[in-house]
CSV table of C-alpha atoms in Angstrom, one decimal:
chain,number,residue,atom,x,y,z
A,23,MET,CA,118.6,151.0,101.7
A,24,ARG,CA,121.5,150.6,104.1
A,25,PHE,CA,122.1,147.2,105.9
A,26,CYS,CA,123.2,147.6,109.4
A,27,PHE,CA,124.8,144.6,111.2
A,28,THR,CA,123.6,145.0,114.8
A,29,PRO,CA,124.6,143.0,117.8
A,30,LEU,CA,121.1,141.7,118.1
A,31,LEU,CA,121.2,140.5,114.5
A,32,ALA,CA,124.6,138.7,115.2
A,33,LEU,CA,123.1,137.1,118.3
A,34,LEU,CA,120.1,135.7,116.1
A,35,LEU,CA,122.3,134.4,113.3
A,36,ALA,CA,124.5,132.7,115.9
A,37,GLY,CA,121.5,130.6,116.8
A,38,VAL,CA,121.0,129.4,113.2
A,39,THR,CA,121.9,125.8,112.7
A,40,HIS,CA,122.2,123.8,109.5
A,41,ALA,CA,121.3,120.2,109.0
A,42,ALA,CA,124.2,117.8,109.1
A,43,THR,CA,124.9,114.7,107.2
A,44,ILE,CA,126.4,111.9,109.5
A,45,HIS,CA,128.0,108.8,108.1
A,46,VAL,CA,128.0,105.3,109.4
A,47,ASP,CA,130.1,102.3,108.3
A,48,ALA,CA,130.4,99.0,110.1
A,49,ALA,CA,133.6,98.2,108.4
A,50,HIS,CA,135.4,101.2,109.9
A,51,THR,CA,138.3,100.2,112.2
A,52,GLY,CA,138.6,103.5,114.0
A,53,CYS,CA,135.7,103.1,116.3
A,54,PRO,CA,133.7,104.8,117.6
A,55,GLY,CA,134.2,107.4,114.9
A,56,SER,CA,132.9,110.9,114.7
A,57,GLY,CA,130.5,110.6,111.8
A,58,THR,CA,132.4,112.3,109.0
A,59,PRO,CA,133.0,110.5,105.7
A,60,SER,CA,136.7,109.8,106.5
A,61,ASP,CA,135.9,108.8,110.2
A,62,PRO,CA,132.3,107.4,110.1
A,63,PHE,CA,130.5,106.1,113.3
A,64,CYS,CA,130.7,102.3,113.6
A,65,THR,CA,127.1,101.9,114.8
A,66,VAL,CA,123.8,103.4,113.8
A,67,GLN,CA,122.8,104.2,117.4
A,68,ALA,CA,126.0,106.3,117.8
A,69,ALA,CA,124.9,108.4,114.9
A,70,ILE,CA,121.3,108.7,116.2
A,71,ASP,CA,122.6,109.8,119.6
A,72,ALA,CA,124.8,112.4,118.1
A,73,ALA,CA,122.1,113.8,115.5
A,74,VAL,CA,119.6,116.5,116.0
A,75,SER,CA,116.4,117.0,114.2
A,76,GLY,CA,116.9,117.6,110.6
A,77,ASP,CA,120.0,115.8,110.2
A,78,THR,CA,120.6,112.9,107.8
A,79,ILE,CA,122.3,109.7,108.7
A,80,LEU,CA,123.7,107.8,105.7
A,81,VAL,CA,124.5,104.0,106.5
A,82,ALA,CA,127.0,102.2,104.5
A,83,PRO,CA,126.4,98.4,103.6
A,84,GLY,CA,126.9,95.9,106.3
A,85,THR,CA,125.2,94.0,109.1
A,86,TYR,CA,124.6,96.0,112.2
A,87,ILE,CA,123.7,93.9,115.4
A,88,GLU,CA,121.7,96.6,117.1
A,89,ASN,CA,118.4,97.6,118.8
A,90,LEU,CA,117.8,101.2,117.5
A,91,SER,CA,115.8,103.7,119.6
A,92,ILE,CA,114.8,107.1,118.0
A,93,GLN,CA,113.5,109.4,120.7
A,94,ALA,CA,111.8,112.7,120.0
A,95,LYS,CA,113.9,113.4,116.9
A,96,SER,CA,113.0,113.8,113.2
A,97,LEU,CA,115.9,112.3,111.4
A,98,THR,CA,116.5,110.8,107.9
A,99,ILE,CA,118.1,107.5,108.3
A,100,ARG,CA,119.0,106.0,105.0
A,101,SER,CA,121.1,103.2,103.6
A,102,THR,CA,123.4,103.9,100.8
A,103,GLY,CA,123.3,100.2,99.4
A,104,GLY,CA,119.7,99.3,99.9
A,105,PRO,CA,118.0,96.6,101.9
A,106,GLU,CA,119.9,93.8,100.0
A,107,SER,CA,123.3,94.8,101.5
A,108,THR,CA,122.3,96.9,104.7
A,109,VAL,CA,120.9,94.8,107.6
A,110,ILE,CA,119.8,95.9,111.0
A,111,ASP,CA,119.6,92.7,113.1
A,112,GLY,CA,118.1,92.9,116.6
A,113,ASN,CA,119.5,89.7,117.6
A,114,ARG,CA,116.3,88.7,119.3
A,115,VAL,CA,117.1,91.0,122.3
A,116,PHE,CA,114.3,93.6,121.8
A,117,THR,CA,112.5,95.4,119.1
A,118,THR,CA,114.9,96.0,116.2
A,119,VAL,CA,113.9,99.7,115.7
A,120,GLN,CA,111.8,101.7,118.0
A,121,PHE,CA,110.2,105.1,117.3
A,122,ALA,CA,109.2,106.9,120.5
A,123,ALA,CA,108.1,110.2,121.9
A,124,GLY,CA,107.2,111.9,118.7
A,125,ALA,CA,110.2,110.5,116.6
A,126,ASN,CA,108.8,111.6,113.3
A,127,SER,CA,111.8,110.2,111.4
A,128,ARG,CA,112.3,108.7,108.1
A,129,LEU,CA,113.8,105.0,107.8
A,130,GLU,CA,114.7,104.0,104.3
A,131,GLY,CA,116.4,101.1,102.5
A,132,PHE,CA,117.2,98.5,105.2
A,133,THR,CA,116.6,94.9,106.0
A,134,ILE,CA,115.0,94.9,109.6
A,135,THR,CA,115.3,91.5,111.1
A,136,GLY,CA,116.0,89.5,114.3
A,137,GLY,CA,113.6,91.5,116.5
A,138,GLY,CA,112.0,89.7,119.4
A,139,ALA,CA,109.7,91.6,121.8
A,140,THR,CA,106.2,91.5,123.2
A,141,ILE,CA,105.2,94.5,121.3
A,142,GLY,CA,106.6,95.2,117.8
A,143,GLY,CA,109.1,92.6,116.7
A,144,GLY,CA,110.7,94.5,113.9
A,145,ILE,CA,109.5,98.1,114.3
A,146,TYR,CA,107.6,99.6,117.1
A,147,CYS,CA,105.9,103.0,116.6
A,148,LEU,CA,105.1,104.4,120.0
A,149,ILE,CA,103.1,107.8,119.8
A,150,SER,CA,105.2,108.5,116.7
A,151,SER,CA,104.5,109.1,113.1
A,152,PRO,CA,107.7,108.1,111.2
A,153,VAL,CA,107.9,107.4,107.3
A,154,ILE,CA,109.1,103.8,106.9
A,155,VAL,CA,109.8,103.3,103.2
A,156,GLY,CA,111.5,100.8,101.0
A,157,ASN,CA,112.6,98.4,103.6
A,158,THR,CA,112.6,94.5,103.9
A,159,ILE,CA,111.0,93.6,107.3
A,160,THR,CA,111.5,90.0,107.8
A,161,GLY,CA,112.2,87.3,110.4
A,162,ASN,CA,110.9,89.2,113.5
A,163,VAL,CA,108.7,88.0,116.4
A,164,GLY,CA,106.4,89.9,118.5
A,165,ALA,CA,103.2,89.0,120.4
A,166,PHE,CA,101.6,92.2,119.0
A,167,GLY,CA,102.8,93.0,115.5
A,168,GLY,CA,105.5,90.5,114.2
A,169,GLY,CA,106.8,93.0,111.6
A,170,ILE,CA,105.4,96.3,112.8
A,171,TYR,CA,103.4,97.6,115.7
A,172,VAL,CA,101.6,100.9,115.6
A,173,SER,CA,100.3,102.3,118.9
A,174,PRO,CA,97.3,104.5,119.5
A,175,GLY,CA,98.3,108.1,118.7
A,176,SER,CA,100.7,107.3,116.1
A,177,ALA,CA,100.3,107.9,112.4
A,178,PRO,CA,103.1,106.5,110.5
A,179,GLN,CA,103.4,106.3,106.7
A,180,ILE,CA,104.4,102.6,105.8
A,181,GLU,CA,105.2,102.7,102.1
A,182,SER,CA,106.6,100.2,99.5
A,183,ASN,CA,108.1,97.7,102.0
A,184,THR,CA,108.4,94.0,101.7
A,185,ILE,CA,107.1,92.5,105.0
A,186,SER,CA,107.5,88.8,105.2
A,187,THR,CA,108.1,85.7,107.5
A,188,ASN,CA,107.2,87.6,110.7
A,189,ASN,CA,105.4,85.8,113.6
A,190,SER,CA,102.9,87.1,116.2
A,191,ALA,CA,99.7,86.5,118.1
A,192,TYR,CA,98.0,89.6,116.5
A,193,GLY,CA,99.0,90.9,113.1
A,194,GLY,CA,101.8,88.7,111.6
A,195,GLY,CA,102.8,91.6,109.3
A,196,ILE,CA,101.3,94.6,111.0
A,197,ASP,CA,99.3,95.1,114.2
A,198,CYS,CA,97.9,98.6,113.8
A,199,ARG,CA,96.1,100.4,116.6
A,200,GLY,CA,96.7,104.0,115.2
A,201,ALA,CA,96.1,106.0,112.1
A,202,ALA,CA,98.7,104.6,109.8
A,203,THR,CA,98.7,105.1,106.1
A,204,ILE,CA,99.9,101.8,104.5
A,205,LEU,CA,100.7,102.1,100.9
A,206,GLY,CA,102.1,99.8,98.3
A,207,ASN,CA,103.5,97.1,100.5
A,208,VAL,CA,103.9,93.4,99.7
A,209,VAL,CA,102.9,91.3,102.8
A,210,PHE,CA,103.5,87.6,102.5
A,211,ASP,CA,104.5,84.4,104.5
A,212,ASN,CA,103.6,85.9,107.8
A,213,PHE,CA,102.0,83.9,110.7
A,214,SER,CA,99.6,85.0,113.4
A,215,SER,CA,96.8,83.7,115.5
A,216,GLN,CA,94.7,86.7,114.5
A,217,GLY,CA,95.3,88.4,111.2
A,218,GLY,CA,97.8,86.7,109.1
A,219,GLY,CA,98.7,89.9,107.3
A,220,PHE,CA,97.1,92.7,109.3
A,221,HIS,CA,95.4,93.2,112.6
A,222,ILE,CA,93.5,96.4,113.0
A,223,GLY,CA,92.7,97.2,116.7
A,224,GLY,CA,91.7,100.9,116.7
A,225,GLU,CA,91.5,104.3,115.1
A,226,SER,CA,91.0,104.7,111.1
A,227,PRO,CA,94.1,103.4,109.2
A,228,VAL,CA,94.1,103.6,105.4
A,229,LEU,CA,95.5,100.6,103.5
A,230,VAL,CA,96.0,101.2,99.7
A,231,ASN,CA,97.5,99.3,97.0
A,232,ASN,CA,99.0,96.5,99.1
A,233,THR,CA,99.4,92.8,98.1
A,234,VAL,CA,98.5,90.5,101.0
A,235,THR,CA,99.1,86.8,100.2
A,236,ASP,CA,100.3,83.6,101.4
A,237,ASN,CA,99.9,84.7,105.0
A,238,VAL,CA,98.4,82.4,107.8
A,239,ALA,CA,96.1,83.0,110.6
A,240,SER,CA,96.0,79.9,112.7
A,241,SER,CA,92.8,80.7,114.5
A,242,SER,CA,90.8,81.5,111.3
A,243,TYR,CA,90.5,85.1,112.6
A,244,GLY,CA,91.3,86.9,109.3
A,245,ALA,CA,93.7,85.1,107.1
A,246,ALA,CA,94.7,88.4,105.5
A,247,LEU,CA,92.9,90.8,107.8
A,248,HIS,CA,91.3,90.8,111.3
A,249,VAL,CA,89.5,94.0,112.5
A,250,SER,CA,88.7,93.9,116.3
A,251,ALA,CA,88.2,97.6,116.6
A,252,GLY,CA,88.4,100.9,114.5
A,253,THR,CA,87.3,101.8,111.0
A,254,PRO,CA,89.9,100.9,108.5
A,255,LEU,CA,89.6,101.9,104.8
A,256,LEU,CA,91.0,99.5,102.2
A,257,VAL,CA,91.3,100.5,98.5
A,258,ASN,CA,93.0,98.7,95.7
A,259,ASP,CA,94.4,95.9,97.7
A,260,ILE,CA,94.8,92.2,96.9
A,261,LEU,CA,93.7,90.0,99.7
A,262,TRP,CA,94.1,86.5,98.2
A,263,GLY,CA,95.5,83.0,98.8
A,264,ASN,CA,95.9,83.4,102.7
A,265,GLY,CA,94.8,80.8,105.1
A,266,PHE,CA,93.0,79.7,107.2
A,267,GLY,CA,89.3,80.8,106.7
A,268,SER,CA,88.1,84.0,105.3
A,269,GLU,CA,90.4,86.6,104.1
A,270,VAL,CA,88.7,89.4,106.2
A,271,VAL,CA,87.1,88.9,109.6
A,272,VAL,CA,85.6,91.8,111.4
A,273,THR,CA,84.6,91.1,115.1
A,274,SER,CA,84.2,94.7,116.1
A,275,GLY,CA,84.4,98.1,114.4
A,276,ALA,CA,83.8,98.3,110.8
A,277,ALA,CA,85.9,97.9,107.7
A,278,THR,CA,85.2,99.8,104.4
A,279,ILE,CA,86.7,97.9,101.5
A,280,ALA,CA,86.4,99.1,97.8
A,281,TYR,CA,88.1,98.0,94.5
A,282,CYS,CA,89.8,95.1,96.2
A,283,ASP,CA,90.4,91.6,94.9
A,284,VAL,CA,89.2,89.5,97.9
A,285,ARG,CA,89.2,85.7,97.8
A,286,GLY,CA,85.6,84.6,98.6
A,287,GLY,CA,84.4,88.1,97.8
A,288,TYR,CA,83.5,90.9,100.2
A,289,ALA,CA,80.6,93.5,100.0
A,290,GLY,CA,81.8,96.9,98.7
A,291,SER,CA,82.1,99.1,95.6
A,292,GLY,CA,84.3,97.7,92.9
A,293,ASN,CA,85.3,94.5,94.9
A,294,PHE,CA,85.8,91.3,93.0
A,295,ASP,CA,86.8,87.8,93.6
A,296,ALA,CA,89.3,86.4,90.9
A,297,ASP,CA,92.8,84.8,90.8
A,298,PRO,CA,95.1,87.8,90.5
A,299,LEU,CA,97.4,85.9,88.1
A,300,PHE,CA,100.8,86.7,89.7
A,301,ILE,CA,103.7,86.1,87.6
A,302,ASP,CA,105.2,83.3,89.8
A,303,ALA,CA,103.6,83.0,93.2
A,304,PRO,CA,105.5,79.9,94.3
A,305,SER,CA,108.8,81.8,93.7
A,306,ARG,CA,107.1,84.8,95.6
A,307,ASP,CA,107.1,87.0,92.5
A,308,TYR,CA,103.8,88.7,93.1
A,309,ARG,CA,104.0,91.1,90.2
A,310,LEU,CA,101.0,91.0,87.9
A,311,THR,CA,100.9,89.3,84.5
A,312,CYS,CA,99.5,91.3,81.6
A,313,GLY,CA,96.2,89.4,81.7
A,314,SER,CA,95.5,90.0,85.3
A,315,PRO,CA,92.0,90.9,86.4
A,316,CYS,CA,93.6,93.4,88.7
A,317,ARG,CA,95.0,95.4,85.7
A,318,ASP,CA,93.2,98.9,85.3
A,319,THR,CA,90.5,98.0,87.9
A,320,GLY,CA,91.5,100.2,90.7
A,321,ALA,CA,90.3,103.6,91.7
A,322,SER,CA,91.6,106.8,92.9
A,323,PRO,CA,92.0,106.4,96.8
A,324,GLY,CA,91.8,110.2,97.4
A,325,ILE,CA,95.3,110.3,98.9
A,326,PRO,CA,98.7,110.9,97.2
A,327,LEU,CA,100.3,107.8,96.1
A,328,PRO,CA,104.0,107.1,95.6
A,329,ALA,CA,105.1,108.0,92.0
A,330,PHE,CA,106.4,104.4,91.4
A,331,ASP,CA,105.0,101.0,92.4
A,332,HIS,CA,106.4,98.6,94.8
A,333,SER,CA,109.1,97.2,92.4
A,334,GLY,CA,110.0,100.8,91.5
A,335,SER,CA,109.8,100.2,87.8
A,336,ASP,CA,106.2,101.3,86.8
A,337,LEU,CA,104.6,104.6,87.2
A,338,ARG,CA,101.2,105.0,88.9
A,339,SER,CA,100.6,108.2,87.5
A,340,ILE,CA,99.6,107.0,84.0
A,341,GLY,CA,96.3,105.5,83.1
A,342,PRO,CA,93.9,103.6,85.3
A,343,LEU,CA,95.4,102.2,88.6
A,344,ASP,CA,95.9,98.6,88.9
A,345,VAL,CA,94.8,96.7,92.1
A,346,GLY,CA,97.8,95.5,94.2
A,347,ALA,CA,101.3,96.8,95.1
A,348,ASP,CA,102.7,96.5,91.5
A,349,GLU,CA,101.4,97.9,88.3
A,350,VAL,CA,101.2,95.7,85.2
A,351,GLY,CA,104.5,96.4,83.3
A,352,ILE,CA,104.8,97.4,79.6
A,353,PHE,CA,108.5,97.3,79.0
A,354,TRP,CA,110.7,98.9,76.4
A,355,SER,CA,114.1,98.1,75.1
A,356,LEU,CA,116.3,99.4,72.2
A,357,ILE,CA,117.8,96.9,69.8
A,358,GLY,CA,120.9,98.2,68.1
A,359,ALA,CA,123.1,101.2,68.5
A,360,PRO,CA,121.6,104.6,67.5
A,361,VAL,CA,124.3,106.3,65.5
A,362,ALA,CA,123.6,109.5,63.5
A,363,GLY,CA,123.4,108.5,59.8
A,364,GLY,CA,123.7,104.9,60.6
A,365,PRO,CA,121.4,101.9,60.1
A,366,PRO,CA,117.9,101.9,61.8
A,367,VAL,CA,117.6,100.6,65.3
A,368,HIS,CA,114.4,99.3,66.7
A,369,PHE,CA,112.2,100.5,69.7
A,370,GLU,CA,110.6,97.3,71.1
A,371,LEU,CA,107.6,97.3,73.4
A,372,ARG,CA,106.7,94.1,75.3
A,373,GLY,CA,103.9,93.2,77.7
A,374,ALA,CA,104.8,91.6,81.2
A,375,ASP,CA,104.0,88.1,80.1
A,376,SER,CA,106.7,88.0,77.4
A,377,HIS,CA,109.1,90.0,79.4
A,378,PRO,CA,108.9,89.4,83.1
A,379,ALA,CA,112.1,90.6,84.2
A,380,PRO,CA,113.9,92.7,81.7
A,381,ALA,CA,117.4,94.1,82.2
A,382,LEU,CA,116.6,97.3,80.6
A,383,ALA,CA,113.0,97.8,81.8
A,384,GLU,CA,110.9,100.9,82.0
A,385,VAL,CA,107.3,101.7,81.4
A,386,LEU,CA,105.9,102.5,78.1
A,387,SER,CA,103.9,105.4,79.7
A,388,SER,CA,107.2,107.2,80.4
A,389,LEU,CA,107.2,108.1,76.7
A,390,GLY,CA,104.6,110.9,76.3
A,391,ASP,CA,103.0,113.1,73.8
A,392,GLY,CA,105.5,116.0,73.4
A,393,SER,CA,104.3,118.0,76.4
A,394,SER,CA,106.5,118.8,79.4
A,395,SER,CA,105.2,115.9,81.4
A,396,GLY,CA,106.6,113.0,79.3
A,397,GLY,CA,108.7,112.0,76.3
A,398,LEU,CA,112.4,111.9,75.4
A,399,LEU,CA,114.2,114.6,77.5
A,400,VAL,CA,116.8,116.6,75.4
A,401,PRO,CA,119.5,117.9,77.7
A,402,GLY,CA,120.3,121.5,77.4
A,403,SER,CA,116.9,122.4,75.8
A,404,GLY,CA,115.4,123.9,78.9
A,405,GLY,CA,113.6,120.7,79.9
A,406,ARG,CA,112.2,120.0,76.3
A,407,ARG,CA,110.9,116.5,75.9
A,408,ILE,CA,110.3,115.0,72.5
A,409,GLY,CA,107.1,113.1,72.3
A,410,LEU,CA,106.4,109.9,70.3
A,411,ASP,CA,103.4,111.2,68.4
A,412,SER,CA,103.3,114.9,67.8
A,413,SER,CA,106.6,116.7,68.2
A,414,PRO,CA,108.0,118.2,64.9
A,415,LEU,CA,111.5,117.7,66.5
A,416,LEU,CA,110.7,113.9,66.3
A,417,SER,CA,110.6,113.6,62.6
A,418,THR,CA,113.7,115.9,62.3
A,419,TRP,CA,115.9,114.0,64.7
A,420,LEU,CA,114.6,110.6,65.1
A,421,GLY,CA,112.4,109.8,62.2
A,422,LEU,CA,109.8,107.8,64.3
A,423,PRO,CA,106.3,107.4,62.8
A,424,PRO,CA,103.8,109.5,64.6
A,425,VAL,CA,101.5,106.5,65.2
A,426,LEU,CA,102.4,105.1,68.6
A,427,ARG,CA,99.4,106.3,70.5
A,428,GLN,CA,97.1,105.7,67.4
A,429,ALA,CA,98.4,102.2,67.1
A,430,GLY,CA,96.3,101.0,70.1
A,431,PRO,CA,97.3,99.0,73.3
A,432,ILE,CA,100.3,96.8,73.3
A,433,GLN,CA,99.3,93.2,73.6
A,434,CYS,CA,100.2,91.0,76.6
A,435,SER,CA,102.2,88.5,74.6
A,436,GLY,CA,104.6,89.2,71.7
A,437,ALA,CA,106.2,92.4,70.8
A,438,THR,CA,105.6,95.6,68.9
A,439,THR,CA,108.7,97.3,67.2
A,440,PHE,CA,109.1,100.6,65.7
A,441,PRO,CA,112.1,101.5,63.5
A,442,ILE,CA,114.3,104.5,64.6
A,443,SER,CA,116.4,106.1,62.0
A,444,ILE,CA,118.9,108.8,63.3
A,445,PRO,CA,119.5,111.3,60.4
A,446,ALA,CA,122.9,112.3,59.6
A,447,SER,CA,122.0,115.9,60.4
A,448,ALA,CA,121.3,115.0,64.1
A,449,PRO,CA,123.4,117.2,66.3
A,450,ILE,CA,126.8,115.5,67.2
A,451,GLY,CA,127.2,114.8,70.8
A,452,LEU,CA,123.5,115.0,71.5
A,453,THR,CA,122.4,112.8,74.3
A,454,VAL,CA,118.9,111.6,74.4
A,455,TYR,CA,117.4,110.2,77.7
A,456,ALA,CA,114.4,107.9,77.7
A,457,ALA,CA,113.2,106.8,81.0
A,458,GLY,CA,116.5,105.7,82.5
A,459,LEU,CA,118.4,104.5,79.4
A,460,SER,CA,120.5,107.2,77.6
A,461,TRP,CA,122.7,106.9,74.6
A,462,ASP,CA,125.1,109.2,72.9
A,463,LEU,CA,124.3,109.7,69.3
A,464,SER,CA,127.8,110.6,68.3
A,465,SER,CA,129.2,107.2,69.4
A,466,GLY,CA,126.1,104.9,69.7
A,467,ASN,CA,127.1,103.9,73.3
A,468,VAL,CA,124.7,103.4,76.1
A,469,VAL,CA,126.1,105.9,78.4
A,470,SER,CA,123.8,105.5,81.5
A,471,LEU,CA,121.3,103.2,83.1
A,472,SER,CA,121.1,105.5,86.3
A,473,GLU,CA,117.7,105.8,87.9
A,474,THR,CA,118.7,109.2,88.9
A,475,GLU,CA,119.0,110.3,85.3
A,476,SER,CA,115.7,108.9,84.3
A,477,ILE,CA,112.7,111.0,83.4
A,478,VAL,CA,110.7,112.1,86.4
A,479,LEU,CA,107.0,112.9,85.4
A,480,GLN,CA,105.7,116.1,86.9
């Protein structure tokens, strides 16, 4: 078949555009910049103004004193250094970040602070449905929604954020009047007259696997949650240790709450009233200890969940769900240097109580059964993963006893170790990856701790 390049086809191709990547760096001295890697914009708003839907804006670490307005654009706005080093400060002038007029963008990896507005101190979703993920939203003030305000007609996804120390009259953390999906957030130390953590004022938002604690509602209208309208659904949430009065108050509308840990109890399937046993609540470490009653007591919420929990270290896709934003951690580490033909090293498994913040931490469940969905990945093998209990490659290359799954659950205290002998016949130069930690068998050196090289379960 002949291919004819006609003027009409040329005209059509001329209209094709490709998404651009735009760069921002507050440290750049050649302001205002043009958005290239060598000549980045100096402000985030300049990049937003220059961008078109589909573009990605990469923001270098720094503090940006700005009030961002994203209008009718679908952009990805992402920090390159994470919220610890990349701050957008509204300077108490207005809302720090506003999405409006159908701005269905993605905001990821920032500290959002310094907002001061009547509606939405930190973030205001006005008839927009952005994805707000992996941010720290703190130190904002708004009469309606200290941290975030969601307007009617908005349906944002608010996922894996830390929302703390915000202040409002309605909803210290979030005031939601729309159909938001609120997943895996840790909401604490917020203050409000009504709804220390959340105020729900309409539509049918869904709140799943959030930890809501140490918030205050001064009027006793819902220490954790006040529902004044709408029909929210809560599944697998921790509502515990908030003040004053009851954790949940419904003055109008109706709340469906299931498989939640609610201080004082609440009617609903699977709900319970028990201290969640955080690792260190006074230090604001709200991860669960291994003996927590929230362990394995959650239920499938019927919506997709993020692959990892709030801390980013534990997979939600393995075993029963926990209640709250963080899964109980079973961590592994390697003791010794694996060298072909060398002395055995030890693969050590620890529960969260005995290993609360390991430097080389990942979940036990990342190591699977020899299928394509888990195990030790062998690069250059077409995606083959070596399982810990069934793969014939295991005994040939690693010498691990095929008993890990049969050995039963790892206890919450102490450690379980398995010897690993690397046979001299192992291929020289082979690199084995195990959930983020990789080592080179020819040298015995740890060659990577990069999250991007860790196993991603299918």
